[in-house]
PDB file of C-alpha atoms in Angstrom:
ATOM      1  CA  UNK Q   1    -122.890  29.977 149.523  1.00  0.00           C
ATOM      2  CA  UNK Q   2    -120.891  33.141 150.067  1.00  0.00           C
ATOM      3  CA  UNK Q   3    -122.297  36.643 150.023  1.00  0.00           C
ATOM      4  CA  UNK Q   4    -120.006  39.567 149.346  1.00  0.00           C
ATOM      5  CA  UNK Q   5    -120.545  43.274 149.808  1.00  0.00           C
ATOM      6  CA  UNK Q   6    -118.311  46.122 148.703  1.00  0.00           C
ATOM      7  CA  UNK Q   7    -118.053  49.614 150.148  1.00  0.00           C
ATOM      8  CA  UNK Q   8    -115.741  52.608 149.981  1.00  0.00           C
ATOM      9  CA  UNK Q   9    -116.196  53.818 146.427  1.00  0.00           C
ATOM     10  CA  UNK Q  10    -116.649  57.458 145.557  1.00  0.00           C
ATOM     11  CA  UNK Q  11    -115.383  60.459 143.639  1.00  0.00           C
ATOM     12  CA  UNK Q  12    -111.722  61.426 143.926  1.00  0.00           C
ATOM     13  CA  UNK Q  13    -109.349  63.674 142.033  1.00  0.00           C
ATOM     14  CA  UNK Q  14    -106.501  62.265 139.983  1.00  0.00           C
ATOM     15  CA  UNK Q  15    -103.548  61.487 142.205  1.00  0.00           C
ATOM     16  CA  UNK Q  16    -105.768  60.805 145.187  1.00  0.00           C
ATOM     17  CA  UNK Q  17    -106.476  57.637 147.138  1.00  0.00           C
ATOM     18  CA  UNK Q  18    -109.408  55.437 148.084  1.00  0.00           C
ATOM     19  CA  UNK Q  19    -109.795  52.294 150.133  1.00  0.00           C
ATOM     20  CA  UNK Q  20    -112.382  49.707 149.145  1.00  0.00           C
ATOM     21  CA  UNK Q  21    -113.665  47.039 151.498  1.00  0.00           C
ATOM     22  CA  UNK Q  22    -115.294  43.697 150.790  1.00  0.00           C
ATOM     23  CA  UNK Q  23    -117.151  41.991 153.612  1.00  0.00           C
ATOM     24  CA  UNK Q  24    -117.904  38.278 153.321  1.00  0.00           C
ATOM     25  CA  UNK Q  25    -120.880  36.589 154.928  1.00  0.00           C
ATOM     26  CA  UNK Q  26    -118.842  33.709 156.207  1.00  0.00           C
ATOM     27  CA  UNK Q  27    -115.313  32.638 156.672  1.00  0.00           C
ATOM     28  CA  UNK Q  28    -113.836  32.439 153.218  1.00  0.00           C
ATOM     29  CA  UNK Q  29    -110.264  33.257 153.469  1.00  0.00           C
ATOM     30  CA  UNK Q  30    -108.894  29.815 154.163  1.00  0.00           C
ATOM     31  CA  UNK Q  31    -110.943  28.284 151.387  1.00  0.00           C
ATOM     32  CA  UNK Q  32    -111.247  30.744 148.574  1.00  0.00           C
ATOM     33  CA  UNK Q  33    -109.160  32.936 146.379  1.00  0.00           C
ATOM     34  CA  UNK Q  34    -110.495  36.458 146.736  1.00  0.00           C
ATOM     35  CA  UNK Q  35    -110.151  39.028 144.002  1.00  0.00           C
ATOM     36  CA  UNK Q  36    -111.053  42.500 142.810  1.00  0.00           C
ATOM     37  CA  UNK Q  37    -112.242  43.162 139.285  1.00  0.00           C
ATOM     38  CA  UNK Q  38    -113.417  46.351 137.653  1.00  0.00           C
ATOM     39  CA  UNK Q  39    -115.599  47.218 134.715  1.00  0.00           C
ATOM     40  CA  UNK Q  40    -115.759  50.510 132.872  1.00  0.00           C
ATOM     41  CA  UNK Q  41    -118.669  51.361 130.564  1.00  0.00           C
ATOM     42  CA  UNK Q  42    -118.417  49.495 127.281  1.00  0.00           C
ATOM     43  CA  UNK Q  43    -115.443  47.419 128.415  1.00  0.00           C
ATOM     44  CA  UNK Q  44    -114.989  43.869 129.598  1.00  0.00           C
ATOM     45  CA  UNK Q  45    -114.551  43.126 133.257  1.00  0.00           C
ATOM     46  CA  UNK Q  46    -110.860  43.505 134.071  1.00  0.00           C
ATOM     47  CA  UNK Q  47    -108.764  41.714 136.685  1.00  0.00           C
ATOM     48  CA  UNK Q  48    -107.317  44.073 139.293  1.00  0.00           C
ATOM     49  CA  UNK Q  49    -105.826  41.982 142.103  1.00  0.00           C
ATOM     50  CA  UNK Q  50    -106.174  38.650 143.895  1.00  0.00           C
ATOM     51  CA  UNK Q  51    -105.383  37.335 147.335  1.00  0.00           C
ATOM     52  CA  UNK Q  52    -104.731  33.691 148.092  1.00  0.00           C
ATOM     53  CA  UNK Q  53    -105.011  33.165 151.798  1.00  0.00           C
ATOM     54  CA  UNK Q  54    -103.523  29.722 151.967  1.00  0.00           C
ATOM     55  CA  UNK Q  55    -100.172  31.080 150.931  1.00  0.00           C
ATOM     56  CA  UNK Q  56    -100.818  34.708 151.702  1.00  0.00           C
ATOM     57  CA  UNK Q  57     -99.840  35.506 148.149  1.00  0.00           C
ATOM     58  CA  UNK Q  58    -101.023  38.369 145.993  1.00  0.00           C
ATOM     59  CA  UNK Q  59    -101.250  39.002 142.267  1.00  0.00           C
ATOM     60  CA  UNK Q  60    -101.886  42.294 140.484  1.00  0.00           C
ATOM     61  CA  UNK Q  61    -103.007  43.340 137.066  1.00  0.00           C
ATOM     62  CA  UNK Q  62    -100.388  45.200 135.068  1.00  0.00           C
ATOM     63  CA  UNK Q  63    -102.339  48.443 135.039  1.00  0.00           C
ATOM     64  CA  UNK Q  64    -102.401  48.741 138.846  1.00  0.00           C
ATOM     65  CA  UNK Q  65     -99.039  47.316 139.899  1.00  0.00           C
ATOM     66  CA  UNK Q  66     -97.207  49.621 142.241  1.00  0.00           C
ATOM     67  CA  UNK Q  67    -100.314  51.718 142.927  1.00  0.00           C
ATOM     68  CA  UNK Q  68    -102.877  49.332 144.421  1.00  0.00           C
ATOM     69  CA  UNK Q  69    -102.494  46.995 147.387  1.00  0.00           C
ATOM     70  CA  UNK Q  70    -104.791  44.082 148.218  1.00  0.00           C
ATOM     71  CA  UNK Q  71    -105.001  42.820 151.776  1.00  0.00           C
ATOM     72  CA  UNK Q  72    -107.368  41.140 154.170  1.00  0.00           C
ATOM     73  CA  UNK Q  73    -108.387  40.652 157.753  1.00  0.00           C
ATOM     74  CA  UNK Q  74    -109.262  37.027 158.377  1.00  0.00           C
ATOM     75  CA  UNK Q  75    -110.821  37.750 161.765  1.00  0.00           C
ATOM     76  CA  UNK Q  76    -113.228  40.231 160.185  1.00  0.00           C
ATOM     77  CA  UNK Q  77    -113.850  38.256 156.979  1.00  0.00           C
ATOM     78  CA  UNK Q  78    -112.991  41.425 155.126  1.00  0.00           C
ATOM     79  CA  UNK Q  79    -110.765  42.129 152.149  1.00  0.00           C
ATOM     80  CA  UNK Q  80    -109.425  45.547 151.198  1.00  0.00           C
ATOM     81  CA  UNK Q  81    -108.104  47.332 148.142  1.00  0.00           C
ATOM     82  CA  UNK Q  82    -105.938  50.356 148.857  1.00  0.00           C
ATOM     83  CA  UNK Q  83    -105.781  52.494 145.716  1.00  0.00           C
ATOM     84  CA  UNK Q  84    -103.168  55.232 145.442  1.00  0.00           C
ATOM     85  CA  UNK Q  85    -102.082  57.571 142.651  1.00  0.00           C
ATOM     86  CA  UNK Q  86    -105.474  57.165 141.047  1.00  0.00           C
ATOM     87  CA  UNK Q  87    -105.889  58.017 137.384  1.00  0.00           C
ATOM     88  CA  UNK Q  88    -109.003  58.874 135.359  1.00  0.00           C
ATOM     89  CA  UNK Q  89    -108.637  55.521 133.597  1.00  0.00           C
ATOM     90  CA  UNK Q  90    -109.199  53.800 136.952  1.00  0.00           C
ATOM     91  CA  UNK Q  91    -112.810  54.968 136.787  1.00  0.00           C
ATOM     92  CA  UNK Q  92    -115.047  51.886 136.881  1.00  0.00           C
ATOM     93  CA  UNK Q  93    -117.380  49.799 138.981  1.00  0.00           C
ATOM     94  CA  UNK Q  94    -115.210  47.684 141.271  1.00  0.00           C
ATOM     95  CA  UNK Q  95    -116.360  44.191 142.175  1.00  0.00           C
ATOM     96  CA  UNK Q  96    -115.292  41.827 144.892  1.00  0.00           C
ATOM     97  CA  UNK Q  97    -115.281  38.142 143.966  1.00  0.00           C
ATOM     98  CA  UNK Q  98    -114.377  34.706 145.286  1.00  0.00           C
ATOM     99  CA  UNK Q  99    -113.604  31.267 143.903  1.00  0.00           C
ATOM    100  CA  UNK Q 100    -112.515  27.950 145.252  1.00  0.00           C
ATOM    101  CA  UNK Q 101    -109.064  26.852 144.333  1.00  0.00           C
ATOM    102  CA  UNK Q 102    -106.120  28.749 142.937  1.00  0.00           C
ATOM    103  CA  UNK Q 103    -105.942  32.209 141.498  1.00  0.00           C
ATOM    104  CA  UNK Q 104    -107.306  32.982 138.039  1.00  0.00           C
ATOM    105  CA  UNK Q 105    -107.350  36.254 136.107  1.00  0.00           C
ATOM    106  CA  UNK Q 106    -110.532  35.604 134.143  1.00  0.00           C
ATOM    107  CA  UNK Q 107    -113.746  36.845 135.722  1.00  0.00           C
ATOM    108  CA  UNK Q 108    -115.499  33.775 134.327  1.00  0.00           C
ATOM    109  CA  UNK Q 109    -113.639  31.573 136.801  1.00  0.00           C
ATOM    110  CA  UNK Q 110    -115.148  33.259 139.852  1.00  0.00           C
ATOM    111  CA  UNK Q 111    -118.266  31.945 141.511  1.00  0.00           C
ATOM    112  CA  UNK Q 112    -119.357  34.668 143.898  1.00  0.00           C
ATOM    113  CA  UNK Q 113    -119.735  38.402 143.327  1.00  0.00           C
ATOM    114  CA  UNK Q 114    -120.631  41.511 145.213  1.00  0.00           C
ATOM    115  CA  UNK Q 115    -122.950  44.172 143.844  1.00  0.00           C
ATOM    116  CA  UNK Q 116    -120.090  46.522 142.952  1.00  0.00           C
ATOM    117  CA  UNK Q 117    -119.048  49.971 144.074  1.00  0.00           C
ATOM    118  CA  UNK Q 118    -118.458  52.942 141.766  1.00  0.00           C
ATOM    119  CA  UNK Q 119    -115.071  54.629 141.704  1.00  0.00           C
ATOM    120  CA  UNK Q 120    -114.812  57.844 139.717  1.00  0.00           C
ATOM    121  CA  UNK Q 121    -111.504  59.645 139.240  1.00  0.00           C
ATOM    122  CA  UNK Q 122    -111.707  63.183 137.913  1.00  0.00           C
ATOM    123  CA  UNK Q 123    -108.893  64.811 135.958  1.00  0.00           C
TER     124      UNK Q 123
END
């Protein structure tokens, strides 16, 4: 069992930056693919970025490429999402997630979830 907890959300103006953190309850990063998803009101949960520790590879959703950066600190069991050049359409609840095995872009493939953290970008 893995427990995940996000932090770092908040209100920011368009063009600004935020850094989200995801703390895991146990060592996950050599076993799991870790990912960030987001969900805006009335919309389906959307893939943002994933980190595969075995190969130290990253994957990004098209809407955040070039603006967001996913990273992690294995010693701290913590994953991060650095978000730059934020846009109002980035407004959503951001979730940290984990799954065994390789990367997947569907939220249905992920086994463990945090409670989410709200990010609001004002225009």
